[in-house]
Tab-separated table of C-alpha atoms in Angstrom:
chain	number	residue	atom	x	y	z
L	1	MET	CA	34.158	12.001	51.965
L	2	THR	CA	37.230	13.682	53.819
L	3	GLN	CA	38.659	16.452	51.888
L	4	SER	CA	36.530	19.389	49.538
L	5	SER	CA	38.550	22.045	47.582
L	6	GLU	CA	34.802	23.924	48.377
L	7	LEU	CA	34.327	26.617	51.031
L	8	ALA	CA	33.026	24.891	54.424
L	9	GLN	CA	29.786	26.183	56.021
L	10	ILE	CA	31.232	26.559	59.632
L	11	GLY	CA	34.538	25.657	61.537
L	12	VAL	CA	35.606	24.111	64.417
L	13	THR	CA	38.857	24.873	66.041
L	14	GLY	CA	39.728	22.703	69.129
L	15	LEU	CA	39.541	18.956	68.272
L	16	ALA	CA	39.516	17.310	71.781
L	17	VAL	CA	36.395	15.225	72.698
L	18	MET	CA	33.686	17.710	72.399
L	19	GLY	CA	34.892	19.588	69.703
L	20	ARG	CA	35.684	16.493	67.765
L	21	ASN	CA	31.871	14.917	68.387
L	22	LEU	CA	30.288	18.598	67.525
L	23	ALA	CA	32.653	18.555	64.068
L	24	ARG	CA	30.880	15.053	63.244
L	25	ASN	CA	27.660	15.872	64.637
L	26	LEU	CA	27.665	18.814	61.878
L	27	ALA	CA	29.324	16.743	59.219
L	28	ARG	CA	26.871	13.602	59.748
L	29	HIS	CA	24.002	16.349	59.323
L	30	GLY	CA	25.129	17.242	56.214
L	31	HIS	CA	27.286	20.553	56.641
L	32	ARG	CA	30.721	20.877	55.612
L	33	VAL	CA	32.933	21.505	58.648
L	34	ALA	CA	36.611	23.189	58.246
L	35	VAL	CA	38.667	21.436	61.175
L	36	HIS	CA	41.379	22.849	63.223
L	37	ASN	CA	43.453	21.989	66.039
L	38	ARG	CA	46.946	23.670	67.383
L	39	THR	CA	48.658	20.302	67.063
L	40	TYR	CA	47.897	19.213	63.290
L	41	GLU	CA	47.761	15.283	64.625
L	42	ARG	CA	44.839	15.338	66.335
L	43	THR	CA	42.940	17.159	63.055
L	44	GLN	CA	44.478	13.784	60.990
L	45	SER	CA	43.170	11.726	63.511
L	46	LEU	CA	40.057	13.161	63.307
L	47	ILE	CA	40.094	12.841	59.472
L	48	ALA	CA	41.355	9.447	59.408
L	49	GLU	CA	38.994	7.772	61.698
L	50	HIS	CA	35.853	9.731	60.841
L	51	GLY	CA	36.274	11.267	57.652
L	52	ALA	CA	33.801	9.138	56.152
L	53	GLU	CA	30.940	10.589	58.242
L	54	GLY	CA	30.629	13.549	56.288
L	55	ALA	CA	32.456	16.578	54.008
L	56	PHE	CA	35.375	17.841	56.295
L	57	VAL	CA	38.294	20.256	55.348
L	58	PRO	CA	41.256	20.318	57.508
L	59	SER	CA	43.680	23.104	57.930
L	60	GLU	CA	47.038	22.921	59.526
L	61	SER	CA	47.547	26.868	59.964
L	62	MET	CA	44.610	29.080	61.614
L	63	ALA	CA	45.236	31.019	58.182
L	64	ASP	CA	44.287	28.255	56.142
L	65	PHE	CA	41.561	27.221	58.639
L	66	VAL	CA	39.744	31.054	58.100
L	67	ALA	CA	40.483	30.642	54.145
L	68	SER	CA	38.230	27.638	54.067
L	69	LEU	CA	35.241	29.164	55.286
L	70	ARG	CA	32.405	30.646	53.086
L	71	ARG	CA	31.566	34.167	54.730
L	72	PRO	CA	29.956	35.086	56.872
L	73	ARG	CA	32.611	32.982	58.461
L	74	ALA	CA	31.384	30.934	61.454
L	75	ILE	CA	33.684	29.626	63.644
L	76	ILE	CA	33.121	27.355	66.936
L	77	VAL	CA	35.802	27.632	69.315
L	78	MET	CA	36.160	24.742	71.808
L	79	VAL	CA	39.429	25.101	74.068
L	80	LYS	CA	39.526	25.629	77.849
L	81	ALA	CA	37.583	28.403	79.402
L	82	GLY	CA	39.717	31.666	80.444
L	83	SER	CA	42.869	32.837	78.852
L	84	PRO	CA	43.033	30.176	75.948
L	85	THR	CA	39.918	30.924	74.692
L	86	ASP	CA	41.335	34.602	74.642
L	87	ALA	CA	44.360	33.460	73.085
L	88	VAL	CA	42.420	31.628	70.192
L	89	ILE	CA	39.975	34.840	69.710
L	90	GLY	CA	43.312	37.139	69.543
L	91	GLU	CA	44.732	34.845	66.853
L	92	LEU	CA	41.413	34.314	64.725
L	93	VAL	CA	40.370	38.477	64.744
L	94	PRO	CA	43.099	39.468	62.543
L	95	LEU	CA	42.128	37.012	60.175
L	96	LEU	CA	38.446	37.849	59.923
L	97	GLU	CA	36.286	40.091	58.252
L	98	SER	CA	33.205	42.723	59.196
L	99	GLY	CA	29.798	40.158	60.197
L	100	ASP	CA	31.926	37.075	60.871
L	101	ILE	CA	30.954	35.190	63.685
L	102	VAL	CA	32.977	33.768	66.527
L	103	ILE	CA	31.155	31.227	68.747
L	104	ASP	CA	32.498	29.682	72.046
L	105	CYS	CA	30.722	26.517	72.799
L	106	GLY	CA	32.686	25.886	76.096
L	107	ASN	CA	31.456	26.796	79.776
L	108	ALA	CA	32.725	30.212	79.972
L	109	HIS	CA	31.616	32.445	82.468
L	110	PHE	CA	28.694	34.968	81.037
L	111	ALA	CA	30.679	37.876	82.200
L	112	ASP	CA	33.922	36.832	80.165
L	113	THR	CA	30.756	36.419	77.404
L	114	ARG	CA	29.768	39.637	77.596
L	115	ARG	CA	33.262	41.353	77.494
L	116	ARG	CA	34.233	39.349	74.502
L	117	GLU	CA	30.908	39.854	72.796
L	118	ALA	CA	31.247	44.132	73.311
L	119	ASP	CA	35.092	43.612	72.075
L	120	LEU	CA	34.110	41.765	68.849
L	121	ARG	CA	31.297	44.030	68.134
L	122	ALA	CA	33.256	47.030	68.067
L	123	ARG	CA	35.332	45.596	65.678
L	124	GLY	CA	32.345	44.886	63.576
L	125	LEU	CA	32.228	41.315	64.217
L	126	HIS	CA	29.590	38.885	66.107
L	127	PHE	CA	30.653	36.946	69.061
L	128	VAL	CA	28.419	33.997	70.349
L	129	GLY	CA	28.521	32.294	73.795
L	130	ALA	CA	26.572	29.126	73.246
L	131	GLY	CA	26.033	26.852	76.088
L	132	VAL	CA	25.900	22.906	75.195
L	133	SER	CA	24.836	20.623	77.444
L	134	GLY	CA	25.258	16.713	77.046
L	135	GLY	CA	28.502	15.850	77.553
L	136	GLU	CA	30.408	14.024	74.954
L	137	GLU	CA	27.677	11.940	73.845
L	138	GLY	CA	24.993	15.004	73.560
L	139	ALA	CA	27.397	16.891	71.433
L	140	LEU	CA	27.870	13.848	68.939
L	141	HIS	CA	24.235	12.477	68.741
L	142	GLY	CA	22.153	15.502	69.806
L	143	PRO	CA	22.988	18.273	72.748
L	144	SER	CA	20.797	20.977	73.965
L	145	ILE	CA	22.241	24.383	72.686
L	146	MET	CA	21.608	27.564	73.832
L	147	PRO	CA	23.394	30.213	72.107
L	148	GLY	CA	23.206	33.663	72.902
L	149	GLY	CA	24.359	36.661	70.467
L	150	SER	CA	22.896	39.024	68.379
L	151	ALA	CA	19.920	37.644	66.244
L	152	GLU	CA	21.736	38.460	62.910
L	153	SER	CA	24.042	35.919	63.777
L	154	TYR	CA	21.336	33.774	64.770
L	155	ARG	CA	19.979	33.545	61.261
L	156	THR	CA	23.012	32.008	60.032
L	157	LEU	CA	23.693	29.577	62.641
L	158	GLY	CA	20.106	28.883	63.958
L	159	PRO	CA	19.523	26.354	60.966
L	160	MET	CA	22.695	24.639	61.315
L	161	PHE	CA	22.703	24.516	65.432
L	162	GLU	CA	18.959	23.396	65.207
L	163	SER	CA	19.432	20.428	62.744
L	164	ILE	CA	22.339	18.827	65.407
L	165	ALA	CA	20.287	19.301	68.424
L	166	ALA	CA	18.368	16.716	70.278
L	167	GLN	CA	15.038	16.790	69.219
L	168	VAL	CA	11.810	16.281	70.949
L	169	ASP	CA	8.509	15.806	69.949
L	170	GLY	CA	9.833	17.480	66.519
L	171	THR	CA	10.865	20.581	68.211
L	172	PRO	CA	14.795	21.133	68.351
L	173	CYS	CA	16.412	21.683	71.969
L	174	CYS	CA	18.001	24.869	70.615
L	175	VAL	CA	16.637	28.196	70.455
L	176	HIS	CA	18.136	31.687	70.840
L	177	VAL	CA	18.224	32.510	74.282
L	178	GLY	CA	19.145	36.276	74.007
L	179	PRO	CA	21.756	39.055	73.358
L	180	ASP	CA	25.847	39.168	74.653
L	181	GLY	CA	26.132	36.554	77.604
L	182	ALA	CA	22.312	35.268	77.922
L	183	GLY	CA	23.383	31.919	76.387
L	184	HIS	CA	26.324	31.147	78.955
L	185	PHE	CA	24.042	32.588	81.708
L	186	VAL	CA	21.525	29.888	81.142
L	187	LYS	CA	23.928	27.406	80.883
L	188	MET	CA	25.654	28.235	83.943
L	189	VAL	CA	22.312	28.186	85.532
L	190	HIS	CA	21.333	24.695	84.059
L	191	ASN	CA	24.306	23.391	85.761
L	192	GLY	CA	23.637	24.875	88.862
L	193	ILE	CA	20.248	23.070	88.804
L	194	GLU	CA	22.106	20.029	87.895
L	195	TYR	CA	24.195	20.483	90.979
L	196	ALA	CA	21.052	20.512	93.271
L	197	ASP	CA	19.491	17.581	91.475
L	198	MET	CA	22.514	15.383	91.482
L	199	GLN	CA	23.243	16.202	95.349
L	200	LEU	CA	19.050	15.392	96.062
L	201	ILE	CA	19.304	11.650	94.223
L	202	ALA	CA	22.582	11.222	96.477
L	203	GLU	CA	20.606	12.229	99.617
L	204	ALA	CA	17.716	9.853	98.692
L	205	TYR	CA	20.273	6.985	98.312
L	206	ASP	CA	21.855	7.707	101.639
L	207	LEU	CA	18.464	7.922	103.451
L	208	LEU	CA	17.115	4.890	101.760
L	209	ARG	CA	20.262	2.570	102.212
L	210	THR	CA	20.826	4.039	105.960
L	211	ALA	CA	17.241	3.465	106.934
L	212	THR	CA	16.700	0.370	105.074
L	213	GLY	CA	19.722	-1.329	104.777
L	214	ALA	CA	19.117	-2.102	101.412
L	215	SER	CA	21.875	-3.020	99.165
L	216	PRO	CA	22.617	-0.847	95.954
L	217	ALA	CA	21.350	-3.437	93.719
L	218	GLU	CA	17.819	-3.290	95.634
L	219	LEU	CA	18.048	0.594	95.542
L	220	ALA	CA	18.559	0.183	91.616
L	221	ASP	CA	15.520	-1.107	91.637
L	222	ILE	CA	13.484	1.256	93.189
L	223	PHE	CA	15.449	4.120	91.082
L	224	ARG	CA	14.503	2.637	87.920
L	225	THR	CA	10.655	2.437	89.390
L	226	TRP	CA	10.832	5.948	90.311
L	227	ASN	CA	12.401	6.518	86.600
L	228	GLU	CA	8.543	5.346	85.507
L	229	GLY	CA	6.531	8.355	87.139
L	230	ASP	CA	6.757	11.800	87.677
L	231	LEU	CA	10.496	11.581	88.665
L	232	GLU	CA	11.579	10.524	85.064
L	233	SER	CA	14.695	11.707	84.002
L	234	PHE	CA	17.934	11.250	82.732
L	235	LEU	CA	20.082	11.413	85.841
L	236	ILE	CA	17.319	8.974	87.826
L	237	GLU	CA	18.073	6.754	84.885
L	238	ILE	CA	21.848	6.550	85.146
L	239	THR	CA	21.553	6.376	88.950
L	240	ALA	CA	20.002	3.158	88.854
L	241	ASP	CA	22.749	2.153	86.585
L	242	VAL	CA	25.471	3.345	88.715
L	243	LEU	CA	23.646	1.190	91.939
L	244	ALA	CA	23.401	-1.637	89.853
L	245	HIS	CA	26.984	-1.907	88.507
L	246	THR	CA	29.296	-4.466	89.875
L	247	ASP	CA	33.035	-3.388	90.378
L	248	PRO	CA	35.183	-5.521	88.450
L	249	VAL	CA	37.977	-5.588	90.526
L	250	SER	CA	36.649	-6.213	94.114
L	251	GLY	CA	33.420	-8.091	92.683
L	252	GLY	CA	31.559	-5.798	95.261
L	253	PRO	CA	29.017	-3.314	94.316
L	254	PHE	CA	31.045	-0.267	92.300
L	255	ILE	CA	29.599	2.541	94.796
L	256	ASP	CA	31.293	1.154	97.862
L	257	VAL	CA	34.760	1.392	96.299
L	258	VAL	CA	34.662	4.885	94.917
L	259	LEU	CA	35.891	7.747	97.004
L	260	ASP	CA	33.278	10.076	98.670
L	261	GLN	CA	35.153	13.323	97.585
L	262	ALA	CA	33.051	14.757	94.936
L	263	GLU	CA	34.890	17.089	92.330
L	264	GLN	CA	33.383	20.525	90.465
L	265	LYS	CA	34.489	22.427	87.747
L	266	GLY	CA	33.282	25.756	89.075
L	267	THR	CA	30.067	26.514	87.459
L	268	GLY	CA	27.650	25.653	90.267
L	269	ARG	CA	29.954	27.959	92.270
L	270	TRP	CA	29.362	30.624	89.842
L	271	THR	CA	25.918	30.099	89.667
L	272	VAL	CA	25.927	30.796	93.722
L	273	GLN	CA	28.044	33.828	93.458
L	274	THR	CA	25.910	35.328	90.669
L	275	ALA	CA	22.630	34.460	92.781
L	276	LEU	CA	24.135	36.752	95.487
L	277	ASP	CA	24.830	39.641	93.267
L	278	LEU	CA	21.344	39.293	92.111
L	279	GLY	CA	19.781	38.824	95.840
L	280	ILE	CA	17.953	35.393	94.723
L	281	PRO	CA	18.088	33.034	96.900
L	282	ILE	CA	19.024	29.406	95.555
L	283	THR	CA	19.539	27.730	98.791
L	284	GLY	CA	19.157	23.985	97.390
L	285	ILE	CA	21.720	24.960	94.918
L	286	ALA	CA	24.086	26.329	97.089
L	287	GLU	CA	23.473	23.356	99.724
L	288	ALA	CA	24.663	20.887	96.816
L	289	THR	CA	27.756	23.018	96.080
L	290	PHE	CA	29.196	23.557	99.675
L	291	ALA	CA	27.842	19.661	100.347
L	292	ARG	CA	30.644	18.896	97.211
L	293	SER	CA	33.269	21.323	99.271
L	294	LEU	CA	32.534	19.711	102.283
L	295	SER	CA	33.055	16.361	101.072
L	296	GLY	CA	36.516	17.142	99.901
L	297	HIS	CA	37.897	18.381	103.112
L	298	ALA	CA	39.453	14.854	103.847
L	299	ASP	CA	41.419	16.373	107.213
L	300	GLN	CA	38.533	18.179	108.718
L	301	ARG	CA	36.123	15.148	108.405
L	302	ALA	CA	38.702	12.791	109.739
L	303	ALA	CA	39.466	14.966	112.612
L	304	ALA	CA	35.546	15.475	113.238
L	305	ARG	CA	35.211	11.745	113.512
L	306	THR	CA	38.133	11.274	115.623
L	307	ALA	CA	36.371	14.190	118.064
L	308	PHE	CA	32.702	13.292	117.705
L	309	GLY	CA	32.659	9.738	116.270
L	310	SER	CA	31.086	8.421	113.066
L	311	GLY	CA	27.873	6.573	114.634
L	312	LEU	CA	24.281	7.434	113.949
L	313	ASN	CA	21.345	7.475	116.377
L	314	PRO	CA	19.087	4.273	116.264
L	315	TRP	CA	16.909	4.478	113.289
L	316	GLN	CA	14.047	1.935	112.671
L	317	VAL	CA	11.629	1.917	109.912
L	318	ALA	CA	8.803	0.223	110.586
L	319	ASP	CA	7.184	0.395	107.514
L	320	ARG	CA	9.718	0.087	104.732
L	321	ALA	CA	7.299	0.629	101.948
L	322	GLY	CA	5.750	3.994	103.310
L	323	PHE	CA	9.428	5.489	103.893
L	324	ILE	CA	10.361	4.764	100.560
L	325	GLU	CA	7.658	6.669	99.356
L	326	ASP	CA	8.095	9.584	101.477
L	327	VAL	CA	11.420	9.710	100.187
L	328	ARG	CA	10.180	9.659	96.637
L	329	LYS	CA	8.057	12.439	97.491
L	330	ALA	CA	10.515	14.555	99.327
L	331	LEU	CA	12.904	14.314	96.283
L	332	TYR	CA	10.187	15.508	94.371
L	333	ALA	CA	9.252	18.390	96.039
L	334	SER	CA	12.896	19.313	96.851
L	335	LYS	CA	13.503	19.261	92.787
L	336	VAL	CA	11.106	21.102	92.481
L	337	VAL	CA	12.403	24.013	94.720
L	338	ALA	CA	15.633	23.503	92.876
L	339	TYR	CA	14.109	24.248	89.426
L	340	ALA	CA	11.966	27.137	90.857
L	341	GLN	CA	15.148	28.638	92.303
L	342	GLY	CA	17.276	28.311	88.999
L	343	PHE	CA	14.002	29.569	86.896
L	344	ASP	CA	13.744	32.824	89.125
L	345	GLN	CA	17.628	33.072	88.784
L	346	ILE	CA	17.330	33.311	85.164
L	347	ARG	CA	14.374	35.709	85.303
L	348	ALA	CA	16.617	37.936	87.808
L	349	GLY	CA	19.475	38.094	85.183
L	350	SER	CA	17.024	38.668	82.268
L	351	GLU	CA	15.832	41.562	83.765
L	352	GLU	CA	19.514	43.174	84.966
L	353	TYR	CA	21.104	42.704	81.845
L	354	GLY	CA	18.114	43.195	79.599
L	355	TRP	CA	17.866	40.084	78.042
L	356	ASP	CA	14.331	39.087	77.700
L	357	ILE	CA	14.576	35.529	78.296
L	358	ASP	CA	11.950	33.180	77.690
L	359	ARG	CA	11.452	31.020	80.572
L	360	GLY	CA	9.346	28.669	78.889
L	361	ALA	CA	11.733	28.475	75.921
L	362	MET	CA	14.260	27.441	78.319
L	363	ALA	CA	12.142	24.522	79.697
L	364	THR	CA	11.704	23.334	76.417
L	365	ILE	CA	14.841	23.178	75.227
L	366	TRP	CA	16.407	21.248	78.111
L	367	ARG	CA	13.929	18.078	77.631
L	368	GLY	CA	16.287	16.696	75.440
L	369	GLY	CA	20.242	16.187	75.067
L	370	CYS	CA	20.917	17.918	78.401
L	371	ILE	CA	22.124	16.484	81.681
L	372	ILE	CA	18.889	17.744	83.325
L	373	ARG	CA	16.307	16.829	80.881
L	374	ALA	CA	13.118	15.354	82.617
L	375	ARG	CA	9.712	14.428	82.231
L	376	PHE	CA	8.550	17.420	84.626
L	377	LEU	CA	10.376	19.996	82.444
L	378	ASP	CA	7.082	19.502	80.113
L	379	ARG	CA	5.129	21.092	83.271
L	380	ILE	CA	7.311	23.746	83.539
L	381	ARG	CA	7.147	24.540	79.997
L	382	GLU	CA	3.189	24.656	80.384
L	383	ALA	CA	3.234	26.598	83.759
L	384	TYR	CA	5.351	29.656	81.590
L	385	GLU	CA	3.172	29.116	78.830
L	386	ALA	CA	0.016	29.833	81.003
L	387	ASP	CA	1.581	32.689	82.816
L	388	GLN	CA	4.657	34.494	82.041
L	389	ALA	CA	4.787	36.552	84.705
L	390	LEU	CA	4.667	33.600	87.208
L	391	PRO	CA	5.994	34.795	90.314
L	392	SER	CA	7.531	31.261	91.242
L	393	LEU	CA	6.762	27.688	89.953
L	394	LEU	CA	6.334	26.516	93.422
L	395	VAL	CA	2.607	28.423	93.385
L	396	ALA	CA	2.005	27.180	89.612
L	397	PRO	CA	-1.143	25.157	90.151
L	398	TYR	CA	0.342	21.898	89.227
L	399	PHE	CA	3.675	22.089	90.992
L	400	ALA	CA	1.574	23.592	94.177
L	401	GLN	CA	-0.857	20.465	94.203
L	402	ALA	CA	2.537	18.139	93.799
L	403	VAL	CA	4.239	20.075	96.619
L	404	ALA	CA	1.248	20.030	98.872
L	405	ALA	CA	0.546	16.373	98.127
L	406	GLY	CA	4.132	15.754	99.501
L	407	VAL	CA	4.996	18.108	102.345
L	408	GLU	CA	4.195	15.776	105.417
L	409	SER	CA	6.353	12.917	103.602
L	410	TRP	CA	9.046	15.776	103.081
L	411	ARG	CA	8.930	16.739	106.939
L	412	ARG	CA	8.692	13.212	108.075
L	413	VAL	CA	12.044	12.768	105.977
L	414	VAL	CA	13.925	15.638	106.985
L	415	ALA	CA	13.104	15.263	110.853
L	416	ASP	CA	14.046	11.876	110.679
L	417	ALA	CA	17.241	11.957	109.223
L	418	ALA	CA	18.179	14.936	111.610
L	419	LEU	CA	17.564	12.537	114.596
L	420	ALA	CA	19.253	9.937	113.100
L	421	GLY	CA	22.351	12.136	112.185
L	422	VAL	CA	22.305	11.890	108.569
L	423	PRO	CA	23.275	14.931	106.762
L	424	VAL	CA	20.457	16.079	104.291
L	425	PRO	CA	21.272	19.683	103.410
L	426	ALA	CA	19.620	20.328	100.334
L	427	PHE	CA	16.323	18.173	101.405
L	428	ALA	CA	16.424	20.207	104.515
L	429	SER	CA	17.164	23.643	102.976
L	430	SER	CA	14.696	23.178	100.491
L	431	LEU	CA	11.989	22.665	102.740
L	432	ALA	CA	12.899	25.582	104.995
L	433	TYR	CA	12.937	27.697	101.536
L	434	TYR	CA	9.328	26.371	101.077
L	435	ASP	CA	8.393	27.373	104.558
L	436	GLY	CA	10.005	30.436	104.291
L	437	LEU	CA	8.126	31.287	101.144
L	438	ARG	CA	4.642	30.624	102.466
L	439	ARG	CA	5.235	32.110	106.429
L	440	ASP	CA	2.967	34.786	106.835
L	441	ARG	CA	5.820	36.661	108.967
L	442	LEU	CA	9.562	36.161	109.157
L	443	PRO	CA	11.906	36.893	111.924
L	444	ALA	CA	13.442	39.518	109.631
L	445	ALA	CA	11.490	41.817	111.182
L	446	LEU	CA	14.115	41.469	114.181
L	447	LEU	CA	16.891	41.285	111.722
L	448	GLN	CA	15.741	45.024	110.873
L	449	GLY	CA	15.274	46.249	114.194
L	450	LEU	CA	18.961	44.913	114.835
L	451	ARG	CA	20.383	46.555	112.248
L	452	ASP	CA	18.755	50.040	113.112
L	453	ASN	CA	20.432	49.622	116.629
L	454	PHE	CA	23.812	49.463	116.039
L	455	GLY	CA	23.997	51.029	112.214
L	456	ALA	CA	21.187	53.311	112.204
L	457	HIS	CA	20.157	51.366	109.023
L	458	THR	CA	16.157	52.276	109.519
L	459	TYR	CA	13.444	50.392	109.153
L	460	ARG	CA	10.027	50.386	107.633
L	461	ARG	CA	7.043	49.803	109.629
L	462	VAL	CA	3.567	47.616	108.930
L	463	ASP	CA	1.303	50.514	109.686
L	464	ARG	CA	2.284	53.417	107.522
L	465	ASP	CA	4.892	54.685	104.534
L	466	GLY	CA	8.453	55.578	104.911
L	467	SER	CA	11.621	54.848	107.056
L	468	PHE	CA	12.195	55.266	110.176
L	469	HIS	CA	15.024	55.052	113.004
L	470	THR	CA	14.713	54.924	116.675
L	471	LEU	CA	17.037	56.884	118.738
L	472	TRP	CA	18.563	53.784	120.629
L	473	ALA	CA	21.201	55.609	122.130
L	474	GLY	CA	18.770	58.556	123.289
L	475	ASP	CA	15.384	58.710	124.521
L	476	GLY	CA	14.010	55.699	122.525
L	477	SER	CA	11.681	57.610	120.611
L	478	GLU	CA	11.097	57.127	116.909
L	479	VAL	CA	11.966	59.907	113.876
L	480	SER	CA	11.578	59.509	110.312
L	481	ALA	CA	14.426	58.767	108.017
């Protein structure tokens, strides 16, 4: 069925690949879907190619599109983030009535979502920022969905979104995250964790290939083996696929013909910027983001190779199997740090904006559909179910034991890489974070002394309460601040 005179349950405007696939997913699950695109040809193409998949109601004009929806109208906006999203909202709002719902399923900055939600709420409308993870395939076959906005809007959207989301053990990978920008905030952090996870995997690949001389095909087999254990995840699975792939042009390994300059769309950078604002040290995510930036500075890299050479110090691995196991353990421990830091940021954002986000629920909906889906998300869910106030995932019994079991391997890998001249910024920063957390006394004491010396910023003491200042330019005595 391609068209109907009956009103649609939900609408999608913006029919590029993600919007088209979400519309198809909704229709496949029995929902009548109104569809609209700025250029009508794209709408016609969807109906011509996929109209038999379910009930679609196509419209050429925005006014007809809105009129084709039953109330309260629920409209998904799938256009580029920023001003294009604002432009579509501006076109929609005059056509809507009190109680209608506008849903942004793109990768919007959560601050923009908070602004839009407040603006539409003042007009009697609901605005929902919904993070959607899983890429084009996830959008069609079952993504992880992270909707924010009002509880009232979720009562309308929840059944539809839960029906199209990925399912794990009978549980939909969709839950109401919290008010206004909570959904897009959590999706932002998800993407930051994704940056760290991918960088750690890339560093593990680099270490294994450099130290053992294994071919990409041999490395693919190693990653396939890892995917059968605690590291089982979508990213490990596709790493094996990429490493095993043969370039059809050269006939050699695909990985060797890909330019080593990584791109990014901005969500990792947003994660780091927001973490700085919240005062949360997400060092693994930050180093992963910076590593992508460094890879893209081709001129600087060329100049450095000219100035310093690109050779490595000799690196001989006597126990190949032992080294591979060391890298596996180091990867797992570093991965735990990345997720721990991401969940710390979710907690801080929730507290800052009054969202009351359930971190265990986030682990639950990330188990399927999304890019960072992994076996150990079940362990994260269990950790938060056991202790909602858990100060850090690292100290949950399972993860504490896992990290402790791998810490010596972690140290050997980072030390050997440094001696050889192989950069492992995410591995090394994650290890430094672990050591920083557990250190009895940090050199921050000296930092406070220096700050007081040059700027009279005061300090606190270990032996009594209060703030103090030393008269550094005077007689060196101490006064209460």
